[in-house]
PDB file of C-alpha atoms in Angstrom:
ATOM      1  CA  MET A   1       0.000   0.000   0.000  1.00  0.00           C
ATOM      2  CA  ASN A   2       1.309   3.402  -0.917  1.00  0.00           C
ATOM      3  CA  HIS A   3       0.547   5.608   2.067  1.00  0.00           C
ATOM      4  CA  ALA A   4       1.165   8.827   0.178  1.00  0.00           C
ATOM      5  CA  THR A   5      -1.473   8.186  -2.466  1.00  0.00           C
ATOM      6  CA  GLY A   6      -3.751   5.908  -0.439  1.00  0.00           C
ATOM      7  CA  SER A   7      -3.831   3.233  -3.126  1.00  0.00           C
ATOM      8  CA  THR A   8      -2.733  -0.367  -3.152  1.00  0.00           C
ATOM      9  CA  PRO A   9       0.434  -1.409  -5.079  1.00  0.00           C
ATOM     10  CA  HIS A  10      -1.621  -2.909  -7.925  1.00  0.00           C
ATOM     11  CA  GLY A  11      -3.790   0.162  -8.198  1.00  0.00           C
ATOM     12  CA  GLY A  12      -7.072  -1.606  -7.626  1.00  0.00           C
ATOM     13  CA  GLY A  13      -9.559  -1.201  -4.819  1.00  0.00           C
ATOM     14  CA  PRO A  14      -9.954   1.255  -1.985  1.00  0.00           C
ATOM     15  CA  PRO A  15      -7.232   1.670   0.631  1.00  0.00           C
ATOM     16  CA  GLN A  16      -7.434  -0.508   3.742  1.00  0.00           C
ATOM     17  CA  ARG A  17      -8.727   1.109   6.897  1.00  0.00           C
ATOM     18  CA  VAL A  18      -6.385   1.601   9.808  1.00  0.00           C
ATOM     19  CA  ARG A  19      -7.761   1.667  13.338  1.00  0.00           C
ATOM     20  CA  VAL A  20      -6.373   4.479  15.467  1.00  0.00           C
ATOM     21  CA  THR A  21      -6.892   4.175  19.210  1.00  0.00           C
ATOM     22  CA  GLY A  22      -6.173   6.429  22.112  1.00  0.00           C
ATOM     23  CA  PRO A  23      -5.048   5.646  25.613  1.00  0.00           C
ATOM     24  CA  PRO A  24      -7.148   3.101  27.523  1.00  0.00           C
ATOM     25  CA  ARG A  25     -10.202   4.613  29.186  1.00  0.00           C
ATOM     26  CA  ARG A  26     -10.845   1.828  31.650  1.00  0.00           C
ATOM     27  CA  ARG A  27      -8.770   1.054  34.656  1.00  0.00           C
ATOM     28  CA  THR A  28      -6.678  -2.013  34.047  1.00  0.00           C
ATOM     29  CA  ALA A  29      -6.277  -4.813  36.529  1.00  0.00           C
ATOM     30  CA  VAL A  30      -2.808  -5.290  37.920  1.00  0.00           C
ATOM     31  CA  THR A  31      -2.291  -8.805  39.220  1.00  0.00           C
ATOM     32  CA  ARG A  32       0.295  -9.472  41.828  1.00  0.00           C
ATOM     33  CA  ALA A  33       0.046 -13.257  41.652  1.00  0.00           C
ATOM     34  CA  ALA A  34       3.307 -13.298  39.690  1.00  0.00           C
ATOM     35  CA  ASP A  35       5.063 -11.932  42.790  1.00  0.00           C
ATOM     36  CA  ILE A  36       3.868 -14.939  44.758  1.00  0.00           C
ATOM     37  CA  ASP A  37       4.735 -17.410  41.994  1.00  0.00           C
ATOM     38  CA  ALA A  38       8.198 -15.914  41.569  1.00  0.00           C
ATOM     39  CA  GLY A  39       8.913 -16.018  45.308  1.00  0.00           C
ATOM     40  CA  THR A  40       9.706 -12.315  45.572  1.00  0.00           C
ATOM     41  CA  ARG A  41       9.832 -10.455  48.870  1.00  0.00           C
ATOM     42  CA  LEU A  42       6.538  -8.716  48.007  1.00  0.00           C
ATOM     43  CA  GLY A  43       4.952 -12.100  47.282  1.00  0.00           C
ATOM     44  CA  GLU A  44       6.167 -13.365  50.650  1.00  0.00           C
ATOM     45  CA  VAL A  45       4.542 -10.374  52.358  1.00  0.00           C
ATOM     46  CA  TYR A  46       1.210 -10.993  50.582  1.00  0.00           C
ATOM     47  CA  LEU A  47       1.227 -14.712  51.300  1.00  0.00           C
ATOM     48  CA  GLY A  48       2.371 -14.123  54.878  1.00  0.00           C
ATOM     49  CA  SER A  49      -0.571 -11.793  55.466  1.00  0.00           C
ATOM     50  CA  LEU A  50      -3.022 -14.478  54.322  1.00  0.00           C
ATOM     51  CA  LEU A  51      -1.340 -17.159  56.414  1.00  0.00           C
ATOM     52  CA  ARG A  52      -1.353 -14.938  59.513  1.00  0.00           C
ATOM     53  CA  ALA A  53      -5.047 -14.143  59.041  1.00  0.00           C
ATOM     54  CA  GLN A  54      -5.933 -17.824  58.590  1.00  0.00           C
ATOM     55  CA  LEU A  55      -3.778 -18.901  61.558  1.00  0.00           C
ATOM     56  CA  GLY A  56      -5.328 -16.228  63.785  1.00  0.00           C
ATOM     57  CA  LEU A  57      -8.801 -17.372  62.786  1.00  0.00           C
ATOM     58  CA  ALA A  58      -7.956 -21.022  63.437  1.00  0.00           C
ATOM     59  CA  LEU A  59      -6.522 -20.229  66.870  1.00  0.00           C
ATOM     60  CA  ARG A  60      -9.570 -18.162  67.854  1.00  0.00           C
ATOM     61  CA  VAL A  61     -11.946 -20.935  66.762  1.00  0.00           C
ATOM     62  CA  LEU A  62      -9.827 -23.502  68.605  1.00  0.00           C
ATOM     63  CA  LEU A  63      -9.933 -21.370  71.745  1.00  0.00           C
ATOM     64  CA  VAL A  64     -13.734 -21.085  71.574  1.00  0.00           C
ATOM     65  CA  LEU A  65     -13.935 -24.848  71.052  1.00  0.00           C
ATOM     66  CA  ALA A  66     -11.625 -25.583  73.982  1.00  0.00           C
ATOM     67  CA  VAL A  67     -13.483 -23.237  76.336  1.00  0.00           C
ATOM     68  CA  GLY A  68     -16.956 -24.198  75.112  1.00  0.00           C
ATOM     69  CA  VAL A  69     -16.614 -27.970  74.953  1.00  0.00           C
ATOM     70  CA  GLY A  70     -13.589 -28.525  77.171  1.00  0.00           C
ATOM     71  CA  GLY A  71     -14.982 -26.276  79.868  1.00  0.00           C
ATOM     72  CA  LEU A  72     -18.148 -28.334  80.352  1.00  0.00           C
ATOM     73  CA  PRO A  73     -16.487 -31.257  82.193  1.00  0.00           C
ATOM     74  CA  LEU A  74     -14.571 -28.733  84.296  1.00  0.00           C
ATOM     75  CA  LEU A  75     -17.824 -26.945  85.111  1.00  0.00           C
ATOM     76  CA  PHE A  76     -19.458 -30.209  86.212  1.00  0.00           C
ATOM     77  CA  HIS A  77     -16.394 -31.025  88.326  1.00  0.00           C
ATOM     78  CA  LEU A  78     -16.331 -27.602  90.011  1.00  0.00           C
ATOM     79  CA  VAL A  79     -20.113 -27.478  90.551  1.00  0.00           C
ATOM     80  CA  PRO A  80     -21.103 -31.041  91.545  1.00  0.00           C
ATOM     81  CA  ALA A  81     -24.755 -30.061  92.004  1.00  0.00           C
ATOM     82  CA  LEU A  82     -25.042 -29.659  88.192  1.00  0.00           C
ATOM     83  CA  GLY A  83     -24.321 -33.382  87.828  1.00  0.00           C
ATOM     84  CA  GLU A  84     -27.528 -34.170  89.678  1.00  0.00           C
ATOM     85  CA  VAL A  85     -29.781 -31.992  87.490  1.00  0.00           C
ATOM     86  CA  THR A  86     -31.980 -33.950  85.094  1.00  0.00           C
ATOM     87  CA  VAL A  87     -33.938 -32.770  82.058  1.00  0.00           C
ATOM     88  CA  ALA A  88     -36.629 -35.088  80.683  1.00  0.00           C
ATOM     89  CA  GLY A  89     -35.167 -37.930  82.745  1.00  0.00           C
ATOM     90  CA  LEU A  90     -31.639 -37.500  81.363  1.00  0.00           C
ATOM     91  CA  PRO A  91     -28.710 -35.978  83.266  1.00  0.00           C
ATOM     92  CA  LEU A  92     -27.856 -32.436  82.185  1.00  0.00           C
ATOM     93  CA  SER A  93     -24.234 -33.442  81.587  1.00  0.00           C
ATOM     94  CA  TRP A  94     -25.313 -36.082  79.041  1.00  0.00           C
ATOM     95  CA  LEU A  95     -27.592 -33.628  77.263  1.00  0.00           C
ATOM     96  CA  LEU A  96     -24.915 -30.951  77.048  1.00  0.00           C
ATOM     97  CA  LEU A  97     -22.006 -33.221  76.104  1.00  0.00           C
ATOM     98  CA  GLY A  98     -23.960 -35.730  74.027  1.00  0.00           C
ATOM     99  CA  VAL A  99     -26.544 -33.568  72.272  1.00  0.00           C
ATOM    100  CA  ALA A 100     -25.976 -29.824  72.567  1.00  0.00           C
ATOM    101  CA  VAL A 101     -22.314 -30.065  71.557  1.00  0.00           C
ATOM    102  CA  TYR A 102     -23.145 -31.013  67.967  1.00  0.00           C
ATOM    103  CA  PRO A 103     -25.124 -27.903  66.995  1.00  0.00           C
ATOM    104  CA  PHE A 104     -22.360 -25.879  68.666  1.00  0.00           C
ATOM    105  CA  LEU A 105     -19.741 -27.643  66.511  1.00  0.00           C
ATOM    106  CA  VAL A 106     -21.790 -27.079  63.355  1.00  0.00           C
ATOM    107  CA  LEU A 107     -22.131 -23.349  64.125  1.00  0.00           C
ATOM    108  CA  LEU A 108     -18.446 -23.086  64.937  1.00  0.00           C
ATOM    109  CA  GLY A 109     -17.522 -24.842  61.684  1.00  0.00           C
ATOM    110  CA  TRP A 110     -19.916 -22.635  59.702  1.00  0.00           C
ATOM    111  CA  HIS A 111     -18.356 -19.522  61.256  1.00  0.00           C
ATOM    112  CA  TYR A 112     -14.837 -20.760  60.509  1.00  0.00           C
ATOM    113  CA  ILE A 113     -15.606 -21.523  56.851  1.00  0.00           C
ATOM    114  CA  ARG A 114     -17.371 -18.193  56.348  1.00  0.00           C
ATOM    115  CA  ARG A 115     -14.484 -16.194  57.834  1.00  0.00           C
ATOM    116  CA  ALA A 116     -11.819 -18.232  56.012  1.00  0.00           C
ATOM    117  CA  GLU A 117     -13.573 -17.544  52.705  1.00  0.00           C
ATOM    118  CA  GLN A 118     -13.745 -13.841  53.579  1.00  0.00           C
ATOM    119  CA  ASN A 119      -9.996 -13.869  54.265  1.00  0.00           C
ATOM    120  CA  GLU A 120      -9.359 -15.522  50.909  1.00  0.00           C
ATOM    121  CA  ALA A 121     -11.641 -13.079  49.094  1.00  0.00           C
ATOM    122  CA  THR A 122      -9.836 -10.144  50.690  1.00  0.00           C
ATOM    123  CA  PHE A 123      -6.513 -11.681  49.669  1.00  0.00           C
ATOM    124  CA  ALA A 124      -7.709 -12.189  46.082  1.00  0.00           C
ATOM    125  CA  GLU A 125      -8.926  -8.579  45.989  1.00  0.00           C
ATOM    126  CA  LEU A 126      -5.528  -7.447  47.208  1.00  0.00           C
ATOM    127  CA  LEU A 127      -3.840  -9.415  44.420  1.00  0.00           C
ATOM    128  CA  THR A 128      -6.141  -7.982  41.735  1.00  0.00           C
ATOM    129  CA  HIS A 129      -5.787  -4.291  42.476  1.00  0.00           C
ATOM    130  CA  ARG A 130      -7.272  -1.713  40.127  1.00  0.00           C
ATOM    131  CA  ASP A 131      -4.837   1.023  39.139  1.00  0.00           C
ATOM    132  CA  PRO A 132      -6.773   4.340  39.044  1.00  0.00           C
ATOM    133  CA  THR A 133      -4.391   5.873  36.474  1.00  0.00           C
ATOM    134  CA  GLY A 134      -5.173   3.192  33.902  1.00  0.00           C
ATOM    135  CA  GLY A 135      -1.532   2.199  33.544  1.00  0.00           C
ATOM    136  CA  GLU A 136       0.575  -0.552  34.979  1.00  0.00           C
ATOM    137  CA  GLU A 137       1.885  -0.193  38.486  1.00  0.00           C
TER     138      GLU A 137
END
């Protein structure tokens, strides 16, 4: 194509159209997953933040479990009169340790999963940061 005359080399047909674009108008996503994959110091900081959040959550849930379930036998040992209480013909200790513990464990597990997923979503959002200038960071 001869750009000066706008014709093709063989002289036939209209000139081809050329698309001219400007700078990007949308904000582009900058992913930081490559920092984690490459083992950079920044990747270590990002991954460390997720691991600390997940470890803190696990320790808090474990503490609630230990106090909630592990504290029941201690409570019955410290307050012997509770061992003599019956509900519907069954000892209170059996009802609490044999029945009521399971809904407590389900709620605790539900809470843990929900919070762990929130931590992961926050981490993913941190890795896919939007640059307000539209360029690469």
